[in-house]
Amino acid sequence: MLRVALPNKGTLAEPAATMMREAGYRQRSDSRDLSMLDEENEVEFFYLRPKDIATYVGSGDLHLGITGADLMEESGSQVKTVIQLGFGASKFRFAAPPLTDNGEEWTIKHLEGKKIATSYPRLVRAHLARNRVRADIIKLDGAVEISVQLGLADAIADVVSSGRTLRQHGLVAFDDAIAVSQATLIEREPRPDRPETAEIKAAKVVFTGRIQGVVYARQYLMLDYDCPDHVLEQAKRITPGMQAPTVSPLTEPGWSAVRSMVRRTVANRVMDDLAELGVRAILTSEIRSCRAVDGAMIQPYPS
């Protein structure tokens, strides 16, 4: 039985559960449940604190897990990224009052000898070491932003999304991001002295294939259009698809129906370019899930 960890709360919890449902897996109906067995798919899900998931996966107690890339790095566990899932994007940054005691704008060098409050001491220490800055790290489990106002710290290091919480506490982010994160499917680092059974290997292939299919589907749209045959080759170059577009002759002579997957980010540009060729009935539709053949990726839109 494949054992998979999912976030039990926080910003990653509901998107992770939604992705599981789109991949065809049952999910808990009560947010208080700590586990849920999907017998049909032979997967047992465990709902854990996002910070603990990498620890459970790294120990081998669970086979796969979904957590933030920043939490994976902070854990120090022997895990690796399997798939980046495309949601839960965030940046981990330093923040402090607008000016230093000397009236200067903050830079990382101003943190020398200062007190920094954070829930991610491992990431902060590594970043400071790379920049040859020595500071006193104060570990907190939450409400990091208030630490400066209460006099506990001179600056903080925390996850920043909109920056609204920082502004509420009179703080501004500064310097480059310490880390950039998103939701990530992780597994234990493979080692010769801890082989997996063939059953678990096969189950992980099926599971990751389904999840990758959802990730692909969220990035692409299905595009259908009717194309004059004399511009068909040009249209195919605009919509190359995964391997090649599907082309079928229409009952009207000199015309073909074309179907191809295109990236969401360029779909409107693609439609504009097709329209300029004289293409008609250009339609897009959602893709709920898909599978890549032999790891094939959809070709980029021509520049």
mmCIF file of C-alpha atoms in Angstrom:
data_model
loop_
_atom_site.group_PDB
_atom_site.id
_atom_site.type_symbol
_atom_site.label_atom_id
_atom_site.label_comp_id
_atom_site.label_asym_id
_atom_site.label_seq_id
_atom_site.Cartn_x
_atom_site.Cartn_y
_atom_site.Cartn_z
ATOM 1 C CA MET A 1 0.000 0.000 0.000
ATOM 2 C CA LEU A 2 1.409 3.386 -1.028
ATOM 3 C CA ARG A 3 1.510 5.887 1.863
ATOM 4 C CA VAL A 4 1.306 9.582 0.964
ATOM 5 C CA ALA A 5 1.498 12.638 3.231
ATOM 6 C CA LEU A 6 -0.611 15.743 2.548
ATOM 7 C CA PRO A 7 -0.753 19.073 4.426
ATOM 8 C CA ASN A 8 -3.472 19.036 7.075
ATOM 9 C CA LYS A 9 -3.906 22.818 7.142
ATOM 10 C CA GLY A 10 -2.507 26.070 5.792
ATOM 11 C CA THR A 11 -2.354 27.489 2.288
ATOM 12 C CA LEU A 12 -1.193 24.206 0.731
ATOM 13 C CA ALA A 13 -3.879 21.962 2.221
ATOM 14 C CA GLU A 14 -6.915 22.600 0.021
ATOM 15 C CA PRO A 15 -4.985 22.958 -3.280
ATOM 16 C CA ALA A 16 -3.207 19.672 -2.544
ATOM 17 C CA ALA A 17 -6.502 17.898 -1.829
ATOM 18 C CA THR A 18 -8.018 19.366 -5.007
ATOM 19 C CA MET A 19 -5.088 18.071 -7.045
ATOM 20 C CA MET A 20 -5.571 14.608 -5.550
ATOM 21 C CA ARG A 21 -9.248 14.632 -6.526
ATOM 22 C CA GLU A 22 -8.406 15.732 -10.073
ATOM 23 C CA ALA A 23 -5.947 12.833 -10.242
ATOM 24 C CA GLY A 24 -8.766 10.426 -9.300
ATOM 25 C CA TYR A 25 -8.024 9.878 -5.601
ATOM 26 C CA ARG A 26 -10.531 9.997 -2.750
ATOM 27 C CA GLN A 27 -10.010 12.608 -0.054
ATOM 28 C CA ARG A 28 -11.209 13.076 3.495
ATOM 29 C CA SER A 29 -14.631 14.635 4.048
ATOM 30 C CA ASP A 30 -13.850 15.778 7.588
ATOM 31 C CA SER A 31 -10.884 18.140 8.109
ATOM 32 C CA ARG A 32 -10.285 16.549 11.526
ATOM 33 C CA ASP A 33 -9.410 13.168 10.001
ATOM 34 C CA LEU A 34 -5.682 12.420 10.153
ATOM 35 C CA SER A 35 -5.743 9.610 7.597
ATOM 36 C CA MET A 36 -7.911 8.307 4.777
ATOM 37 C CA LEU A 37 -7.752 5.007 2.899
ATOM 38 C CA ASP A 38 -8.472 4.957 -0.831
ATOM 39 C CA GLU A 39 -8.875 1.211 -1.243
ATOM 40 C CA GLU A 40 -9.745 1.340 -4.935
ATOM 41 C CA ASN A 41 -6.434 3.029 -5.794
ATOM 42 C CA GLU A 42 -4.448 1.312 -3.020
ATOM 43 C CA VAL A 43 -3.234 4.566 -1.490
ATOM 44 C CA GLU A 44 -3.423 5.660 2.138
ATOM 45 C CA PHE A 45 -3.248 9.405 2.769
ATOM 46 C CA PHE A 46 -1.954 10.947 5.999
ATOM 47 C CA TYR A 47 -2.746 14.574 6.860
ATOM 48 C CA LEU A 48 0.177 16.111 8.713
ATOM 49 C CA ARG A 49 1.665 19.476 9.598
ATOM 50 C CA PRO A 50 3.437 20.774 6.467
ATOM 51 C CA LYS A 51 6.651 21.251 8.473
ATOM 52 C CA ASP A 52 6.672 17.587 9.524
ATOM 53 C CA ILE A 53 6.031 15.981 6.136
ATOM 54 C CA ALA A 54 9.642 15.982 4.937
ATOM 55 C CA THR A 55 10.702 14.350 8.216
ATOM 56 C CA TYR A 56 8.208 11.490 7.809
ATOM 57 C CA VAL A 57 9.138 10.945 4.155
ATOM 58 C CA GLY A 58 12.876 11.171 4.868
ATOM 59 C CA SER A 59 12.596 8.560 7.608
ATOM 60 C CA GLY A 60 10.900 6.143 5.212
ATOM 61 C CA ASP A 61 7.683 5.964 7.238
ATOM 62 C CA LEU A 62 5.828 7.462 4.264
ATOM 63 C CA HIS A 63 6.657 6.973 0.588
ATOM 64 C CA LEU A 64 5.679 10.364 -0.863
ATOM 65 C CA GLY A 65 4.553 13.740 0.433
ATOM 66 C CA ILE A 66 3.477 17.198 -0.611
ATOM 67 C CA THR A 67 5.011 20.183 1.156
ATOM 68 C CA GLY A 68 6.632 23.518 0.362
ATOM 69 C CA ALA A 69 10.097 23.466 -1.155
ATOM 70 C CA ASP A 70 11.238 25.837 1.596
ATOM 71 C CA LEU A 71 9.955 23.464 4.283
ATOM 72 C CA MET A 72 11.730 20.576 2.576
ATOM 73 C CA GLU A 73 15.035 22.479 2.676
ATOM 74 C CA GLU A 74 14.503 23.646 6.236
ATOM 75 C CA SER A 75 13.892 20.091 7.482
ATOM 76 C CA GLY A 76 17.356 18.864 6.509
ATOM 77 C CA SER A 77 15.776 15.475 5.802
ATOM 78 C CA GLN A 78 17.090 13.060 3.188
ATOM 79 C CA VAL A 79 14.414 13.806 0.604
ATOM 80 C CA LYS A 80 14.357 15.014 -2.984
ATOM 81 C CA THR A 81 11.932 16.758 -5.319
ATOM 82 C CA VAL A 82 9.882 14.517 -7.608
ATOM 83 C CA ILE A 83 7.559 17.103 -9.196
ATOM 84 C CA GLN A 84 7.055 20.826 -8.702
ATOM 85 C CA LEU A 85 3.290 21.210 -8.488
ATOM 86 C CA GLY A 86 2.726 24.797 -9.633
ATOM 87 C CA PHE A 87 0.780 26.156 -6.646
ATOM 88 C CA GLY A 88 1.639 27.685 -3.285
ATOM 89 C CA ALA A 89 4.278 30.001 -4.741
ATOM 90 C CA SER A 90 6.044 32.165 -2.161
ATOM 91 C CA LYS A 91 9.282 33.978 -1.443
ATOM 92 C CA PHE A 92 11.271 33.827 1.773
ATOM 93 C CA ARG A 93 12.796 37.228 2.548
ATOM 94 C CA PHE A 94 14.307 39.447 5.208
ATOM 95 C CA ALA A 95 12.160 42.303 6.525
ATOM 96 C CA ALA A 96 12.742 45.143 8.964
ATOM 97 C CA PRO A 97 11.572 48.703 9.719
ATOM 98 C CA PRO A 98 12.031 50.994 6.691
ATOM 99 C CA LEU A 99 15.378 52.409 7.895
ATOM 100 C CA THR A 100 18.223 51.240 10.110
ATOM 101 C CA ASP A 101 19.157 53.060 13.320
ATOM 102 C CA ASN A 102 21.584 55.104 11.182
ATOM 103 C CA GLY A 103 18.819 56.170 8.800
ATOM 104 C CA GLU A 104 19.995 53.940 5.961
ATOM 105 C CA GLU A 105 17.976 51.522 3.866
ATOM 106 C CA TRP A 106 18.525 47.923 4.939
ATOM 107 C CA THR A 107 20.817 45.552 3.099
ATOM 108 C CA ILE A 108 22.004 42.125 4.148
ATOM 109 C CA LYS A 109 25.249 43.662 5.423
ATOM 110 C CA HIS A 110 23.283 45.685 7.967
ATOM 111 C CA LEU A 111 22.278 42.390 9.624
ATOM 112 C CA GLU A 112 25.803 41.906 10.972
ATOM 113 C CA GLY A 113 25.512 41.436 14.739
ATOM 114 C CA LYS A 114 21.728 41.903 14.683
ATOM 115 C CA LYS A 115 18.967 39.654 16.073
ATOM 116 C CA ILE A 116 16.829 37.954 13.417
ATOM 117 C CA ALA A 117 13.576 36.187 14.283
ATOM 118 C CA THR A 118 12.447 33.359 12.001
ATOM 119 C CA SER A 119 10.673 30.023 11.816
ATOM 120 C CA TYR A 120 13.317 28.808 9.352
ATOM 121 C CA PRO A 121 16.675 29.009 11.176
ATOM 122 C CA ARG A 122 18.413 26.465 8.930
ATOM 123 C CA LEU A 123 17.655 28.404 5.738
ATOM 124 C CA VAL A 124 18.600 31.722 7.316
ATOM 125 C CA ARG A 125 21.904 30.496 8.741
ATOM 126 C CA ALA A 126 22.901 28.995 5.385
ATOM 127 C CA HIS A 127 22.023 32.205 3.530
ATOM 128 C CA LEU A 128 23.898 34.410 6.000
ATOM 129 C CA ALA A 129 26.922 32.124 5.837
ATOM 130 C CA ARG A 130 27.002 32.395 2.041
ATOM 131 C CA ASN A 131 27.051 36.174 2.436
ATOM 132 C CA ARG A 132 29.577 36.118 5.303
ATOM 133 C CA VAL A 133 27.218 37.794 7.753
ATOM 134 C CA ARG A 134 27.087 36.833 11.431
ATOM 135 C CA ALA A 135 23.855 37.374 13.316
ATOM 136 C CA ASP A 136 21.916 36.014 16.273
ATOM 137 C CA ILE A 137 19.068 33.751 15.066
ATOM 138 C CA ILE A 138 15.944 33.578 17.243
ATOM 139 C CA LYS A 139 13.656 30.664 16.385
ATOM 140 C CA LEU A 140 9.916 31.250 16.616
ATOM 141 C CA ASP A 141 7.086 28.943 15.589
ATOM 142 C CA GLY A 142 4.772 31.703 14.376
ATOM 143 C CA ALA A 143 3.753 35.382 14.534
ATOM 144 C CA VAL A 144 7.285 36.326 13.529
ATOM 145 C CA GLU A 145 6.264 39.807 12.337
ATOM 146 C CA ILE A 146 5.416 41.040 15.858
ATOM 147 C CA SER A 147 8.898 40.223 17.205
ATOM 148 C CA VAL A 148 10.420 43.525 16.038
ATOM 149 C CA GLN A 149 7.609 45.595 17.548
ATOM 150 C CA LEU A 150 8.040 43.738 20.868
ATOM 151 C CA GLY A 151 11.799 44.354 20.867
ATOM 152 C CA LEU A 152 12.760 40.698 20.582
ATOM 153 C CA ALA A 153 14.484 41.110 17.205
ATOM 154 C CA ASP A 154 15.923 43.770 14.911
ATOM 155 C CA ALA A 155 14.684 42.063 11.735
ATOM 156 C CA ILE A 156 12.826 38.966 10.628
ATOM 157 C CA ALA A 157 13.074 36.338 7.886
ATOM 158 C CA ASP A 158 9.746 34.963 6.770
ATOM 159 C CA VAL A 159 7.546 33.894 3.877
ATOM 160 C CA VAL A 160 6.260 36.905 1.959
ATOM 161 C CA SER A 161 3.295 36.789 -0.418
ATOM 162 C CA SER A 162 1.380 40.070 -0.772
ATOM 163 C CA GLY A 163 3.374 41.894 1.922
ATOM 164 C CA ARG A 164 0.177 43.018 3.675
ATOM 165 C CA THR A 165 1.117 41.478 7.034
ATOM 166 C CA LEU A 166 4.536 43.137 6.920
ATOM 167 C CA ARG A 167 2.979 46.546 6.277
ATOM 168 C CA GLN A 168 0.578 46.075 9.185
ATOM 169 C CA HIS A 169 3.597 45.762 11.467
ATOM 170 C CA GLY A 170 5.631 48.575 9.912
ATOM 171 C CA LEU A 171 8.093 46.283 8.116
ATOM 172 C CA VAL A 172 9.430 46.246 4.573
ATOM 173 C CA ALA A 173 11.118 43.374 2.744
ATOM 174 C CA PHE A 174 14.666 43.946 1.568
ATOM 175 C CA ASP A 175 17.520 42.267 -0.287
ATOM 176 C CA ASP A 176 17.196 39.287 -2.632
ATOM 177 C CA ALA A 177 14.950 36.361 -1.753
ATOM 178 C CA ILE A 178 16.527 33.844 0.610
ATOM 179 C CA ALA A 179 14.511 31.119 -1.120
ATOM 180 C CA VAL A 180 11.729 30.810 -3.688
ATOM 181 C CA SER A 181 9.221 28.088 -2.942
ATOM 182 C CA GLN A 182 6.170 26.268 -4.265
ATOM 183 C CA ALA A 183 4.292 23.096 -3.436
ATOM 184 C CA THR A 184 6.460 20.068 -4.206
ATOM 185 C CA LEU A 185 5.963 16.312 -4.349
ATOM 186 C CA ILE A 186 8.882 14.732 -2.497
ATOM 187 C CA GLU A 187 10.281 11.266 -1.880
ATOM 188 C CA ARG A 188 13.081 9.774 0.185
ATOM 189 C CA GLU A 189 16.574 9.993 -1.263
ATOM 190 C CA PRO A 190 17.306 6.562 -2.800
ATOM 191 C CA ARG A 191 20.245 4.611 -1.368
ATOM 192 C CA PRO A 192 21.566 1.114 -2.113
ATOM 193 C CA ASP A 193 21.198 0.091 1.534
ATOM 194 C CA ARG A 194 17.437 0.785 1.610
ATOM 195 C CA PRO A 195 15.899 -0.600 -1.581
ATOM 196 C CA GLU A 196 12.169 -0.321 -2.267
ATOM 197 C CA THR A 197 9.986 -3.251 -3.154
ATOM 198 C CA ALA A 198 8.875 -3.675 -6.749
ATOM 199 C CA GLU A 199 5.284 -3.126 -5.608
ATOM 200 C CA ILE A 200 6.039 0.281 -4.082
ATOM 201 C CA LYS A 201 8.142 1.339 -7.080
ATOM 202 C CA ALA A 202 5.273 0.491 -9.416
ATOM 203 C CA ALA A 203 2.744 2.288 -7.202
ATOM 204 C CA LYS A 204 4.915 5.430 -7.130
ATOM 205 C CA VAL A 205 5.161 5.425 -10.934
ATOM 206 C CA VAL A 206 1.360 5.313 -11.232
ATOM 207 C CA PHE A 207 0.853 8.002 -8.590
ATOM 208 C CA THR A 208 3.460 10.417 -9.964
ATOM 209 C CA GLY A 209 2.145 9.853 -13.497
ATOM 210 C CA ARG A 210 -1.328 10.918 -12.417
ATOM 211 C CA ILE A 211 -0.063 13.969 -10.562
ATOM 212 C CA GLN A 212 2.174 14.998 -13.454
ATOM 213 C CA GLY A 213 -0.850 14.672 -15.719
ATOM 214 C CA VAL A 214 -2.771 17.178 -13.603
ATOM 215 C CA VAL A 215 0.201 19.556 -13.544
ATOM 216 C CA TYR A 216 0.454 19.397 -17.355
ATOM 217 C CA ALA A 217 -3.296 19.830 -17.773
ATOM 218 C CA ARG A 218 -3.278 23.012 -15.696
ATOM 219 C CA GLN A 219 -0.599 24.506 -17.935
ATOM 220 C CA TYR A 220 -2.273 23.747 -21.271
ATOM 221 C CA LEU A 221 -5.509 24.134 -23.194
ATOM 222 C CA MET A 222 -6.844 22.015 -26.028
ATOM 223 C CA LEU A 223 -7.099 24.082 -29.207
ATOM 224 C CA ASP A 224 -9.349 23.098 -32.135
ATOM 225 C CA TYR A 225 -9.656 24.963 -35.420
ATOM 226 C CA ASP A 226 -10.609 24.625 -39.087
ATOM 227 C CA CYS A 227 -7.681 25.398 -41.347
ATOM 228 C CA PRO A 228 -7.375 26.043 -45.125
ATOM 229 C CA ASP A 229 -5.054 23.388 -46.516
ATOM 230 C CA HIS A 230 -2.834 25.929 -48.270
ATOM 231 C CA VAL A 231 -1.755 27.389 -44.867
ATOM 232 C CA LEU A 232 -1.804 24.095 -42.950
ATOM 233 C CA GLU A 233 1.968 23.812 -42.623
ATOM 234 C CA GLN A 234 2.202 27.350 -41.233
ATOM 235 C CA ALA A 235 -0.582 26.603 -38.746
ATOM 236 C CA LYS A 236 1.153 23.417 -37.616
ATOM 237 C CA ARG A 237 4.305 25.388 -36.874
ATOM 238 C CA ILE A 238 2.254 27.729 -34.677
ATOM 239 C CA THR A 239 0.634 24.790 -32.823
ATOM 240 C CA PRO A 240 3.232 21.984 -32.754
ATOM 241 C CA GLY A 241 1.561 20.114 -29.878
ATOM 242 C CA MET A 242 3.185 17.364 -27.834
ATOM 243 C CA GLN A 243 4.454 15.335 -30.776
ATOM 244 C CA ALA A 244 2.409 16.705 -33.663
ATOM 245 C CA PRO A 245 -1.093 18.158 -34.048
ATOM 246 C CA THR A 246 -3.980 15.898 -34.998
ATOM 247 C CA VAL A 247 -5.154 16.738 -38.538
ATOM 248 C CA SER A 248 -8.344 15.390 -40.145
ATOM 249 C CA PRO A 249 -9.891 16.348 -43.511
ATOM 250 C CA LEU A 250 -13.212 18.191 -43.405
ATOM 251 C CA THR A 251 -16.106 17.330 -45.744
ATOM 252 C CA GLU A 252 -15.540 20.722 -47.358
ATOM 253 C CA PRO A 253 -12.711 20.322 -49.898
ATOM 254 C CA GLY A 254 -9.492 22.233 -49.151
ATOM 255 C CA TRP A 255 -10.073 22.368 -45.397
ATOM 256 C CA SER A 256 -8.789 20.346 -42.437
ATOM 257 C CA ALA A 257 -9.715 20.131 -38.751
ATOM 258 C CA VAL A 258 -6.720 20.537 -36.432
ATOM 259 C CA ARG A 259 -6.405 19.726 -32.725
ATOM 260 C CA SER A 260 -3.377 20.557 -30.595
ATOM 261 C CA MET A 261 -2.395 21.355 -26.994
ATOM 262 C CA VAL A 262 -1.105 24.889 -26.357
ATOM 263 C CA ARG A 263 0.208 26.636 -23.267
ATOM 264 C CA ARG A 264 -2.371 28.733 -21.456
ATOM 265 C CA THR A 265 0.036 31.664 -21.267
ATOM 266 C CA VAL A 266 0.228 31.999 -25.065
ATOM 267 C CA ALA A 267 -3.212 30.704 -26.074
ATOM 268 C CA ASN A 268 -4.632 34.095 -27.067
ATOM 269 C CA ARG A 269 -1.510 34.996 -29.016
ATOM 270 C CA VAL A 270 -1.733 31.670 -30.842
ATOM 271 C CA MET A 271 -5.381 32.292 -31.668
ATOM 272 C CA ASP A 272 -4.535 35.759 -33.033
ATOM 273 C CA ASP A 273 -1.804 34.344 -35.281
ATOM 274 C CA LEU A 274 -4.075 31.570 -36.560
ATOM 275 C CA ALA A 275 -6.822 34.079 -37.328
ATOM 276 C CA GLU A 276 -4.363 36.107 -39.421
ATOM 277 C CA LEU A 277 -3.766 32.985 -41.538
ATOM 278 C CA GLY A 278 -7.491 32.725 -42.311
ATOM 279 C CA VAL A 279 -8.163 29.906 -39.842
ATOM 280 C CA ARG A 280 -11.787 29.604 -38.688
ATOM 281 C CA ALA A 281 -13.755 28.235 -35.721
ATOM 282 C CA ILE A 282 -10.844 28.559 -33.278
ATOM 283 C CA LEU A 283 -11.921 27.066 -29.963
ATOM 284 C CA THR A 284 -10.184 26.313 -26.672
ATOM 285 C CA SER A 285 -11.310 23.800 -24.042
ATOM 286 C CA GLU A 286 -10.117 22.780 -20.596
ATOM 287 C CA ILE A 287 -7.991 19.672 -20.032
ATOM 288 C CA ARG A 288 -8.684 17.925 -16.721
ATOM 289 C CA SER A 289 -5.745 15.539 -16.882
ATOM 290 C CA CYS A 290 -3.343 14.030 -19.378
ATOM 291 C CA ARG A 291 -0.315 11.779 -19.689
ATOM 292 C CA ALA A 292 3.012 12.454 -21.377
ATOM 293 C CA VAL A 293 4.370 9.692 -23.586
ATOM 294 C CA ASP A 294 7.959 8.723 -22.715
ATOM 295 C CA GLY A 295 8.346 12.004 -20.873
ATOM 296 C CA ALA A 296 7.598 14.030 -24.018
ATOM 297 C CA MET A 297 6.943 17.714 -23.433
ATOM 298 C CA ILE A 298 4.874 20.082 -25.523
ATOM 299 C CA GLN A 299 7.018 22.174 -27.817
ATOM 300 C CA PRO A 300 7.349 25.884 -26.953
ATOM 301 C CA TYR A 301 5.509 28.491 -28.974
ATOM 302 C CA PRO A 302 7.785 29.751 -31.796
ATOM 303 C CA SER A 303 9.478 33.013 -30.892
#
